[in-house]
Amino acid sequence: MVKNTIILLILSITLSVIGYAHPALAQDTVSTQGVEFTPVQAAKPADTIKTVKKAAKKVDHRAKKQTLWTIFIAGLLGGFAAILMPCIFPMLPMTVSFFTKGAEKGKGVGKAIIYGVSIIVIYVVLGLIITVIFGADTLNSLSTNGVFNFFFFLLLVAFAASFLGAFEITLPNSWVNKLDAKSDKGGLAGIFFMAATLSLVSFSCTGPIIGTLLVQAATTGALLGPAVGMFGFSLALALPFALFAMFPGWMNALPRSGGWLNSVKVVLGFLELAFAFKFLSNVDLAYHWHWFDREVFLVLWIVIFALMGFYLLGKLTLSHDSPLSHISVPRLFLAIIVLSFTLYMVPGLWGAPLKSISAFLPPMATQDFDLSSGISNQVTVTDSGPHKYADLFDKPKGFNPFFDYEEGLAYAKKMHKPVMIDFTGHACVNCRKMEASVWTDPQVAKCINEDYVLIQLYVDDKTDLSQAEQKTTPEGRKLKTIGNLYSYLQTSKFRANSQPFYVLLDPVTQQPLVDPQGAIFDVPKYLEYLKSGLAAYQQH
């Protein structure tokens, strides 16, 4: 437990620095725009419908709240990382001196605060523009759209190449010159344009961080995600200017500018490259390409993080690096952490669960070579027969779920068992984390396999339905994919669109036995939830 906590903490910090939302905090959503599902014919008592709506709203509200907080923290850490960039760090003492030199302390601090507020306004407006352009439905669809995910992969690879020194991403010099000329006017307008000039001049360093943050914020589906992310980023960026203006003596403790600033860029470049493959993996899973199975993904991460460790030790140098005469103690400690994390991933090539990072990895079922087969999850699967769509979807290790709603209901009625519906998705990191760290508990696995009929419904799958299964909505829209079908089932029947979303169902009445739930990473609480549904079913 301590090992997993330490590894999660390390990975959370590195993820947050580049704006990647941590799966233990963020909830995944998918778009359901233009999708309809034929309502079930079973009667819906008014009190049951109200209960389902209330529970679903509670789950969605909690998920959205967690997502926004995650995005804010990611933006905050990204902003602190940006301060250490060679485009910004050297400007910190010069800008603060400009405000404090030859002016009364109160006025200098006031100007610095206005400067910081201007930075926040500029970046938050950028986030709001992204929100207005795309809108809530489009932001939701980005998380599962194959074209956009592939575009995001290419974008992050470009950002990584920029940080590694292949080229610099800069804005036109004419923009910088115009804003710089306006900053000479003085007054509040002059201070605002100084902040705008900083934003443009530092874009070669901050651009990849901002881009990654906006991509991750957009793909969470949260409407205000981009604006909240930019607020966190700009707040962290603006704070030092105000604080050093208030306490000028603190600047004496700042380290001198040097080659270490470029090293920060390179380390972030390695991280950008590693997490670019997560977006490519999303596309691979949704379209069933099977190019990036679990071991292929792990090999790429092992190589990338090993190279990062060698770089930190000075064994690998890039074009913009300064000569390194010795290794500092902080750099040595960071190298130890990175190389230890690299070695931690190696057993995963032979099937080790790697629970601490399971949320980012492709499902265990995609692993071709698995030495752990038959060692863990020794539970009885009551139904071992083939199921519809079983050739399309990867079963969680140790489980044999149904992937078709009607087929699963029919089997549950036959066996006189309650149903556990798992609304899941290929791009849902929380879903993978639940399967790898909660479902693998022997008691949980036994309860799901022996007491329930498990139905996994993928709401983001792009596989076309057969002509006979395709449905037309009253508005004339046609349901063509498996994902469309089940995403609307979730929203129309259970009034929720976040994943994972668990519904313990009576197969006869097709009504929830207890309130539906989202991700529950506490094993005893999740087991208690499963047993509460079983107890409710037995009372019927």
Coordinates of C-alpha atoms in Angstrom, one line a residue:
M1 CA 0.0 0.0 0.0
V2 CA 2.8 2.4 0.9
K3 CA 4.6 1.4 -2.3
N4 CA 1.5 2.2 -4.4
T5 CA 1.0 5.5 -2.6
I6 CA 4.6 6.6 -3.2
I7 CA 4.4 5.7 -6.9
L8 CA 1.0 7.4 -7.4
L9 CA 2.4 10.6 -5.7
I10 CA 5.4 10.7 -8.0
L11 CA 3.4 10.0 -11.1
S12 CA 0.7 12.5 -10.0
I13 CA 3.2 15.3 -9.7
T14 CA 4.8 14.6 -13.1
L15 CA 1.4 14.3 -14.8
S16 CA 0.1 17.5 -13.2
V17 CA 3.2 19.5 -14.3
I18 CA 2.2 19.0 -17.9
G19 CA -1.5 19.4 -17.2
Y20 CA -2.6 15.7 -17.3
A21 CA -5.6 15.1 -15.1
H22 CA -5.0 12.3 -12.6
P23 CA -7.5 9.4 -12.9
A24 CA -8.1 9.2 -9.2
L25 CA -9.5 12.7 -9.2
A26 CA -11.1 13.2 -12.5
Q27 CA -14.2 11.5 -13.9
D28 CA -14.6 10.7 -17.6
T29 CA -17.5 11.7 -19.7
V30 CA -18.6 11.1 -23.3
S31 CA -20.8 13.0 -25.7
T32 CA -24.4 11.8 -26.3
Q33 CA -25.4 14.4 -28.8
G34 CA -27.8 13.2 -31.5
V35 CA -28.3 9.8 -30.0
E36 CA -31.5 8.0 -29.0
F37 CA -32.3 4.7 -27.4
T38 CA -35.6 2.8 -27.6
P39 CA -37.1 3.0 -24.1
V40 CA -37.7 -0.2 -22.2
Q41 CA -41.3 -1.3 -21.9
A42 CA -41.2 -2.1 -18.2
A43 CA -43.2 0.3 -16.0
K44 CA -41.4 3.1 -14.3
P45 CA -42.9 4.0 -10.9
A46 CA -42.6 7.7 -10.3
D47 CA -40.7 7.3 -7.0
T48 CA -38.1 5.0 -8.7
I49 CA -37.5 7.5 -11.5
K50 CA -37.0 10.3 -9.0
T51 CA -34.6 8.2 -7.0
V52 CA -32.5 7.3 -10.1
K53 CA -32.4 10.9 -11.3
K54 CA -31.4 12.1 -7.8
A55 CA -28.6 9.5 -7.5
A56 CA -27.4 10.1 -11.0
K57 CA -27.3 13.9 -10.5
K58 CA -25.3 13.4 -7.3
V59 CA -22.8 11.2 -9.1
D60 CA -22.4 13.6 -12.0
H61 CA -22.2 16.7 -9.7
R62 CA -19.4 14.9 -7.6
A63 CA -17.6 13.9 -10.8
K64 CA -17.7 17.4 -12.3
K65 CA -16.5 19.0 -9.0
Q66 CA -13.6 16.6 -8.8
T67 CA -12.8 17.1 -12.5
L68 CA -12.6 20.9 -12.1
W69 CA -10.5 20.7 -9.0
T70 CA -8.1 18.3 -10.8
I71 CA -7.8 20.6 -13.8
F72 CA -7.2 23.6 -11.5
I73 CA -4.4 21.8 -9.6
A74 CA -2.9 20.6 -12.8
G75 CA -2.9 24.1 -14.2
L76 CA -1.4 25.4 -10.9
L77 CA 1.5 23.0 -11.1
G78 CA 1.9 23.6 -14.8
G79 CA 2.2 27.3 -14.0
F80 CA 4.9 26.7 -11.3
A81 CA 6.8 24.6 -13.8
A82 CA 6.5 27.4 -16.4
I83 CA 8.2 29.8 -14.0
L84 CA 11.3 27.6 -14.1
M85 CA 11.5 27.9 -17.9
P86 CA 14.4 29.8 -19.5
C87 CA 11.9 32.2 -21.1
I88 CA 10.4 33.4 -17.8
F89 CA 12.8 32.8 -14.9
P90 CA 15.4 35.4 -16.0
M91 CA 12.7 38.0 -16.4
L92 CA 11.4 37.6 -12.9
P93 CA 14.0 39.8 -11.1
M94 CA 14.1 42.3 -13.9
T95 CA 10.3 42.8 -14.0
V96 CA 10.0 43.1 -10.2
S97 CA 12.9 45.6 -10.1
F98 CA 11.1 47.7 -12.7
F99 CA 8.1 48.0 -10.5
T100 CA 9.9 48.6 -7.2
K101 CA 12.9 50.7 -8.2
G102 CA 12.4 54.4 -7.7
A103 CA 8.9 54.1 -6.4
E104 CA 7.2 54.0 -3.0
K105 CA 6.8 50.5 -1.7
G106 CA 3.0 50.6 -1.8
K107 CA 2.9 51.8 -5.4
G108 CA 5.4 49.3 -6.5
V109 CA 3.5 46.4 -4.9
G110 CA 0.3 47.7 -6.4
K111 CA 1.7 47.8 -9.9
A112 CA 3.1 44.3 -9.5
I113 CA -0.4 43.1 -8.3
I114 CA -2.0 44.7 -11.3
Y115 CA 0.6 43.1 -13.5
G116 CA -0.2 39.7 -12.0
V117 CA -4.0 40.2 -12.3
S118 CA -3.5 41.2 -16.0
I119 CA -1.7 37.9 -16.6
I120 CA -4.6 36.0 -15.0
V121 CA -7.2 37.9 -17.1
I122 CA -5.3 37.2 -20.3
Y123 CA -5.0 33.4 -19.8
V124 CA -8.6 33.0 -18.4
V125 CA -10.0 34.8 -21.4
L126 CA -8.0 32.3 -23.6
G127 CA -9.7 29.5 -21.7
L128 CA -13.2 31.0 -22.1
I129 CA -12.6 31.5 -25.8
I130 CA -11.9 27.8 -26.1
T131 CA -15.1 27.1 -24.2
V132 CA -17.2 29.4 -26.3
I133 CA -15.8 28.1 -29.6
F134 CA -16.3 24.4 -28.8
G135 CA -19.3 24.4 -26.4
A136 CA -20.2 21.6 -23.9
D137 CA -21.2 19.0 -26.4
T138 CA -18.1 19.3 -28.5
L139 CA -15.8 19.3 -25.5
N140 CA -17.5 16.0 -24.4
S141 CA -17.1 14.5 -27.8
L142 CA -13.4 15.3 -28.0
S143 CA -12.6 12.6 -25.4
T144 CA -13.7 9.8 -27.6
N145 CA -13.4 11.2 -31.1
G146 CA -10.7 9.2 -33.0
V147 CA -9.6 12.1 -35.3
F148 CA -9.2 14.5 -32.4
N149 CA -7.4 12.0 -30.2
F150 CA -5.0 11.3 -33.1
F151 CA -4.6 15.1 -33.6
F152 CA -3.8 15.6 -29.9
F153 CA -1.2 12.8 -30.1
L154 CA 0.6 14.6 -33.0
L155 CA 0.2 17.9 -31.1
L156 CA 1.8 16.6 -28.0
V157 CA 4.6 14.9 -30.0
A158 CA 5.3 18.3 -31.6
F159 CA 5.3 20.0 -28.1
A160 CA 7.7 17.3 -26.9
A161 CA 10.0 17.9 -29.9
S162 CA 10.0 21.6 -29.1
F163 CA 11.0 21.1 -25.5
L164 CA 13.7 18.6 -26.5
G165 CA 15.3 21.3 -28.7
A166 CA 14.2 20.3 -32.2
F167 CA 12.6 23.8 -32.9
E168 CA 11.0 26.6 -31.0
I169 CA 7.3 27.5 -31.2
T170 CA 7.1 31.2 -31.4
L171 CA 4.5 33.8 -32.3
P172 CA 5.1 36.5 -35.0
N173 CA 7.5 39.2 -33.9
S174 CA 5.1 41.9 -35.2
W175 CA 2.7 40.9 -32.4
V176 CA 5.3 41.3 -29.7
N177 CA 6.6 44.6 -31.1
K178 CA 3.1 46.1 -31.2
L179 CA 2.3 45.1 -27.6
D180 CA 5.7 46.2 -26.4
A181 CA 5.1 49.7 -28.0
K182 CA 1.8 50.0 -26.2
S183 CA 3.4 49.0 -22.9
D184 CA 5.5 52.2 -23.0
K185 CA 2.3 54.4 -22.5
G186 CA 2.3 53.9 -18.7
G187 CA -0.6 53.7 -16.4
L188 CA -2.9 50.7 -16.0
A189 CA -3.1 50.1 -19.8
G190 CA 0.7 50.1 -20.0
I191 CA 1.0 47.5 -17.2
F192 CA -1.6 45.3 -18.9
F193 CA 0.3 45.4 -22.2
M194 CA 3.5 44.5 -20.4
A195 CA 1.7 41.4 -19.1
A196 CA 0.5 40.6 -22.6
T197 CA 4.0 41.1 -23.9
L198 CA 5.3 38.6 -21.4
S199 CA 2.7 36.1 -22.5
L200 CA 3.8 36.4 -26.2
V201 CA 7.5 36.5 -25.5
S202 CA 7.4 33.4 -23.3
F203 CA 5.2 31.4 -25.6
S204 CA 8.1 29.2 -26.9
C205 CA 8.3 27.9 -23.3
T206 CA 4.7 28.1 -22.1
G207 CA 3.0 27.2 -25.3
P208 CA 3.5 23.4 -25.0
I209 CA 2.4 23.5 -21.3
I210 CA -0.7 25.5 -22.1
G211 CA -1.5 23.4 -25.2
T212 CA -1.2 20.2 -23.2
L213 CA -3.3 21.6 -20.4
L214 CA -6.0 22.8 -22.8
V215 CA -6.1 19.5 -24.5
Q216 CA -6.5 17.6 -21.3
A217 CA -9.1 20.1 -19.9
A218 CA -11.1 19.9 -23.2
T219 CA -11.1 16.1 -23.3
T220 CA -12.5 15.8 -19.7
G221 CA -15.7 17.2 -21.1
A222 CA -16.1 19.8 -18.3
L223 CA -17.6 23.0 -19.8
L224 CA -15.5 25.3 -17.7
G225 CA -12.4 23.0 -17.8
P226 CA -10.3 25.2 -20.1
A227 CA -11.0 28.4 -18.2
V228 CA -10.4 26.7 -14.8
G229 CA -7.1 25.2 -16.1
M230 CA -6.0 28.6 -17.4
F231 CA -6.9 30.2 -14.1
G232 CA -4.7 27.8 -12.2
F233 CA -1.9 28.2 -14.6
S234 CA -2.0 32.0 -14.6
L235 CA -2.4 32.2 -10.9
A236 CA 0.8 30.2 -10.4
L237 CA 2.6 32.4 -13.0
A238 CA 1.4 35.7 -11.5
L239 CA 2.0 34.9 -7.8
P240 CA 5.8 35.2 -7.9
F241 CA 5.7 38.7 -9.4
A242 CA 3.4 40.0 -6.6
L243 CA 5.2 38.2 -3.8
F244 CA 8.7 39.3 -4.8
A245 CA 7.4 42.8 -5.2
M246 CA 6.1 42.7 -1.6
F247 CA 9.3 41.0 -0.3
P248 CA 12.2 42.0 -2.5
G249 CA 14.7 40.3 -0.2
W250 CA 13.4 36.9 -1.3
M251 CA 15.0 37.4 -4.7
N252 CA 18.4 37.0 -3.1
A253 CA 17.5 33.3 -2.4
L254 CA 16.7 32.6 -6.0
P255 CA 19.2 30.3 -7.9
R256 CA 21.1 31.9 -10.8
S257 CA 19.9 31.3 -14.3
G258 CA 21.9 28.7 -16.2
G259 CA 21.8 25.4 -18.0
W260 CA 19.5 23.9 -15.4
L261 CA 16.6 25.9 -16.9
N262 CA 17.0 24.0 -20.2
S263 CA 17.1 20.8 -18.3
V264 CA 13.7 21.5 -16.9
K265 CA 12.4 21.9 -20.5
V266 CA 14.0 18.6 -21.6
V267 CA 12.5 16.7 -18.7
L268 CA 9.0 18.1 -19.5
G269 CA 9.7 17.1 -23.1
F270 CA 10.2 13.5 -22.1
L271 CA 6.9 13.7 -20.1
E272 CA 5.0 15.2 -23.0
L273 CA 6.2 12.4 -25.3
A274 CA 5.3 9.7 -22.8
F275 CA 1.7 10.9 -22.3
A276 CA 1.2 11.6 -26.0
F277 CA 0.9 7.8 -26.4
K278 CA -2.1 7.7 -24.0
F279 CA -4.1 9.6 -26.7
L280 CA -2.9 7.3 -29.4
S281 CA -3.9 4.3 -27.2
N282 CA -7.4 5.7 -26.8
V283 CA -7.8 5.7 -30.6
D284 CA -6.3 2.2 -30.9
L285 CA -8.8 0.8 -28.3
A286 CA -11.9 2.6 -29.7
Y287 CA -11.2 1.4 -33.3
H288 CA -9.8 -2.0 -32.3
W289 CA -6.6 -1.6 -34.2
H290 CA -4.6 -3.6 -31.7
W291 CA -1.4 -1.7 -32.5
F292 CA -0.6 -0.6 -29.0
D293 CA -1.2 -3.6 -26.8
R294 CA -0.2 -3.3 -23.1
E295 CA 3.3 -4.6 -23.5
V296 CA 4.0 -2.3 -26.6
F297 CA 2.8 0.7 -24.5
L298 CA 4.9 -0.3 -21.6
V299 CA 8.0 -0.8 -23.8
L300 CA 7.6 2.8 -25.1
W301 CA 7.2 4.2 -21.5
I302 CA 10.2 2.2 -20.2
V303 CA 12.5 3.5 -23.0
I304 CA 11.3 7.1 -22.6
F305 CA 11.7 7.2 -18.8
A306 CA 15.0 5.3 -19.0
L307 CA 16.3 8.0 -21.4
M308 CA 15.0 10.7 -19.0
G309 CA 17.0 9.1 -16.2
F310 CA 20.2 8.8 -18.2
Y311 CA 19.7 12.5 -19.2
L312 CA 19.4 13.5 -15.6
L313 CA 22.6 11.6 -14.9
G314 CA 24.4 13.5 -17.7
K315 CA 24.8 10.4 -19.8
L316 CA 22.7 11.9 -22.6
T317 CA 23.0 15.4 -23.9
L318 CA 21.0 17.4 -26.4
S319 CA 21.9 20.3 -28.7
H320 CA 20.9 23.2 -26.3
D321 CA 22.4 21.7 -23.2
S322 CA 25.3 23.4 -21.4
P323 CA 28.4 21.4 -20.4
L324 CA 27.7 19.5 -17.1
S325 CA 30.7 19.3 -14.8
H326 CA 28.9 17.6 -12.0
I327 CA 25.5 16.4 -10.9
S328 CA 23.6 18.3 -8.2
V329 CA 22.0 16.4 -5.3
P330 CA 18.4 17.3 -6.3
R331 CA 19.1 16.2 -9.9
L332 CA 20.6 12.9 -8.6
F333 CA 17.5 12.3 -6.4
L334 CA 15.2 13.0 -9.4
A335 CA 17.3 10.6 -11.5
I336 CA 17.0 7.9 -8.8
I337 CA 13.2 8.4 -8.7
V338 CA 12.8 8.2 -12.5
L339 CA 15.0 5.2 -13.0
S340 CA 13.3 3.4 -10.1
F341 CA 10.0 4.1 -11.8
T342 CA 11.4 2.7 -15.0
L343 CA 12.4 -0.6 -13.3
Y344 CA 9.0 -0.8 -11.5
M345 CA 7.4 -1.0 -15.0
V346 CA 9.6 -3.8 -16.3
P347 CA 7.7 -6.7 -14.6
G348 CA 4.6 -5.4 -16.4
L349 CA 6.0 -6.9 -19.6
W350 CA 5.3 -10.3 -18.1
G351 CA 1.9 -9.5 -16.7
A352 CA 2.5 -7.8 -13.4
P353 CA -0.6 -5.7 -12.7
L354 CA 1.3 -2.4 -12.0
K355 CA -1.8 -1.1 -10.1
S356 CA -0.3 2.3 -9.4
I357 CA -0.3 3.2 -13.1
S358 CA -3.0 0.8 -14.4
A359 CA -5.3 3.7 -15.2
F360 CA -3.0 4.9 -18.0
L361 CA -2.2 1.4 -19.5
P362 CA -4.3 -0.5 -22.0
P363 CA -6.4 -3.3 -20.4
M364 CA -4.6 -6.3 -19.1
A365 CA -6.5 -8.5 -21.6
T366 CA -4.5 -6.9 -24.4
Q367 CA -1.3 -8.4 -23.0
D368 CA -0.1 -11.2 -25.3
F369 CA 2.4 -12.8 -22.8
D370 CA 1.1 -13.0 -19.3
L371 CA 3.0 -15.1 -16.7
S372 CA 0.5 -14.1 -14.0
S373 CA -2.3 -16.1 -15.6
G374 CA -3.8 -18.6 -13.1
I375 CA -1.9 -17.0 -10.2
S376 CA -4.2 -14.1 -9.3
N377 CA -7.9 -13.7 -9.5
Q378 CA -8.6 -17.4 -8.8
V379 CA -12.4 -17.0 -8.8
T380 CA -15.2 -19.1 -10.2
V381 CA -16.7 -17.6 -13.4
T382 CA -20.2 -19.2 -13.4
D383 CA -20.8 -18.5 -17.1
S384 CA -17.9 -19.4 -19.4
G385 CA -19.7 -19.5 -22.7
P386 CA -19.2 -17.1 -25.6
H387 CA -21.0 -13.8 -25.6
K388 CA -22.1 -11.4 -28.2
Y389 CA -19.4 -8.9 -29.1
A390 CA -16.8 -10.9 -27.1
D391 CA -14.5 -10.9 -30.1
L392 CA -14.6 -7.0 -30.1
F393 CA -14.0 -6.2 -26.4
D394 CA -11.2 -7.1 -24.0
K395 CA -12.6 -8.8 -20.9
P396 CA -11.2 -7.7 -17.5
K397 CA -8.9 -10.4 -16.2
G398 CA -10.8 -13.0 -14.3
F399 CA -14.3 -12.0 -15.5
N400 CA -16.6 -13.0 -18.4
P401 CA -19.0 -10.1 -18.8
F402 CA -21.8 -9.7 -21.3
F403 CA -21.4 -6.8 -23.8
D404 CA -25.0 -6.7 -25.0
Y405 CA -27.7 -5.3 -22.7
E406 CA -30.5 -7.6 -23.8
E407 CA -28.4 -10.7 -23.8
G408 CA -27.2 -10.0 -20.3
L409 CA -30.7 -9.4 -19.0
A410 CA -32.0 -12.6 -20.5
Y411 CA -29.3 -14.6 -18.8
A412 CA -29.9 -12.9 -15.5
K413 CA -33.6 -13.7 -15.6
K414 CA -32.7 -17.3 -16.4
M415 CA -30.2 -17.6 -13.5
H416 CA -32.4 -15.5 -11.1
K417 CA -29.5 -13.2 -10.3
P418 CA -29.3 -9.4 -10.1
V419 CA -27.5 -7.5 -12.9
M420 CA -24.4 -5.3 -12.5
I421 CA -24.2 -2.8 -15.4
D422 CA -20.8 -1.2 -15.9
F423 CA -21.1 1.7 -18.2
T424 CA -17.5 2.0 -19.3
G425 CA -15.3 3.3 -22.2
H426 CA -12.0 2.7 -24.0
A427 CA -10.7 6.1 -23.0
C428 CA -11.9 5.9 -19.4
V429 CA -8.9 5.9 -17.2
N430 CA -11.0 5.5 -14.0
C431 CA -12.6 2.4 -15.5
R432 CA -9.2 0.8 -16.0
K433 CA -8.1 1.8 -12.5
M434 CA -11.3 0.2 -11.0
E435 CA -10.7 -3.0 -12.9
A436 CA -7.1 -3.3 -11.9
S437 CA -7.1 -2.1 -8.3
V438 CA -10.6 -2.8 -7.0
W439 CA -12.1 -5.6 -9.0
T440 CA -8.9 -7.7 -8.5
D441 CA -9.7 -7.9 -4.7
P442 CA -10.7 -11.6 -4.1
Q443 CA -13.9 -10.7 -2.2
V444 CA -15.0 -8.2 -4.8
A445 CA -14.2 -10.6 -7.7
K446 CA -16.1 -13.4 -6.0
C447 CA -19.1 -11.2 -5.4
I448 CA -19.3 -10.0 -9.0
N449 CA -18.7 -13.4 -10.6
E450 CA -20.9 -15.5 -8.3
D451 CA -23.7 -13.2 -7.1
Y452 CA -24.2 -10.9 -10.2
V453 CA -24.5 -11.0 -13.9
L454 CA -21.9 -8.5 -15.2
I455 CA -22.8 -6.4 -18.2
Q456 CA -20.2 -4.1 -19.6
L457 CA -21.5 -1.5 -22.0
Y458 CA -18.9 0.6 -23.9
V459 CA -20.3 4.0 -24.5
D460 CA -17.5 5.2 -26.8
D461 CA -17.0 2.2 -29.1
K462 CA -17.0 3.1 -32.8
T463 CA -18.0 -0.3 -34.2
D464 CA -21.0 -0.1 -36.5
L465 CA -24.1 -2.0 -35.6
S466 CA -25.6 -4.5 -38.1
Q467 CA -28.3 -3.1 -40.3
A468 CA -31.0 -5.0 -38.3
E469 CA -29.8 -3.5 -35.0
Q470 CA -29.5 0.1 -36.2
K471 CA -32.3 2.3 -34.8
T472 CA -33.9 5.5 -35.9
T473 CA -34.8 8.1 -33.4
P474 CA -38.1 10.1 -33.5
E475 CA -36.1 13.0 -34.7
G476 CA -34.9 11.0 -37.7
R477 CA -31.4 10.4 -36.5
K478 CA -29.9 7.0 -37.0
L479 CA -28.0 5.0 -34.3
K480 CA -25.1 3.4 -36.1
T481 CA -22.5 2.4 -33.5
I482 CA -22.4 0.4 -30.3
G483 CA -21.2 3.4 -28.4
N484 CA -24.1 5.6 -29.5
L485 CA -26.6 2.9 -28.5
Y486 CA -25.4 2.5 -24.9
S487 CA -24.4 6.1 -24.2
Y488 CA -28.0 7.1 -24.8
L489 CA -29.2 4.1 -22.7
Q490 CA -27.2 5.6 -19.8
T491 CA -28.4 9.2 -20.2
S492 CA -32.0 8.4 -21.0
K493 CA -32.7 5.7 -18.5
F494 CA -30.2 6.6 -15.7
R495 CA -29.7 10.3 -16.3
A496 CA -25.9 10.3 -16.2
N497 CA -23.1 10.5 -18.7
S498 CA -19.9 9.9 -16.6
Q499 CA -17.9 6.7 -16.6
P500 CA -17.5 4.4 -14.8
F501 CA -21.1 4.3 -13.8
Y502 CA -22.3 1.2 -11.9
V503 CA -26.0 0.2 -11.8
L504 CA -27.2 -2.8 -9.7
L505 CA -30.4 -3.8 -11.5
D506 CA -33.3 -6.1 -11.0
P507 CA -33.5 -7.9 -14.4
V508 CA -37.3 -8.3 -14.2
T509 CA -38.3 -4.7 -13.4
Q510 CA -35.1 -3.2 -14.9
Q511 CA -35.0 -0.8 -12.0
P512 CA -32.0 0.0 -9.8
L513 CA -31.8 -1.9 -6.6
V514 CA -29.8 0.8 -4.9
D515 CA -28.5 4.2 -6.0
P516 CA -26.1 4.0 -8.9
Q517 CA -22.5 4.9 -8.2
G518 CA -19.4 6.2 -9.9
A519 CA -15.8 5.2 -9.2
I520 CA -15.2 3.9 -5.6
F521 CA -11.5 3.3 -5.1
D522 CA -12.0 2.1 -1.5
V523 CA -12.3 -1.7 -1.7
P524 CA -14.4 -2.1 1.5
K525 CA -16.8 0.6 0.5
Y526 CA -17.2 -0.8 -3.0
L527 CA -17.8 -4.3 -1.6
E528 CA -20.4 -2.8 0.8
Y529 CA -22.1 -1.2 -2.2
L530 CA -22.2 -4.6 -4.0
K531 CA -23.6 -6.4 -0.9
S532 CA -26.3 -3.7 -0.4
G533 CA -27.6 -4.3 -3.9
L534 CA -27.6 -8.1 -3.3
A535 CA -29.5 -7.6 0.0
A536 CA -32.1 -5.4 -1.8
Y537 CA -32.6 -8.1 -4.5
Q538 CA -33.1 -10.8 -2.0
Q539 CA -35.8 -8.8 -0.2
H540 CA -37.9 -8.7 -3.5

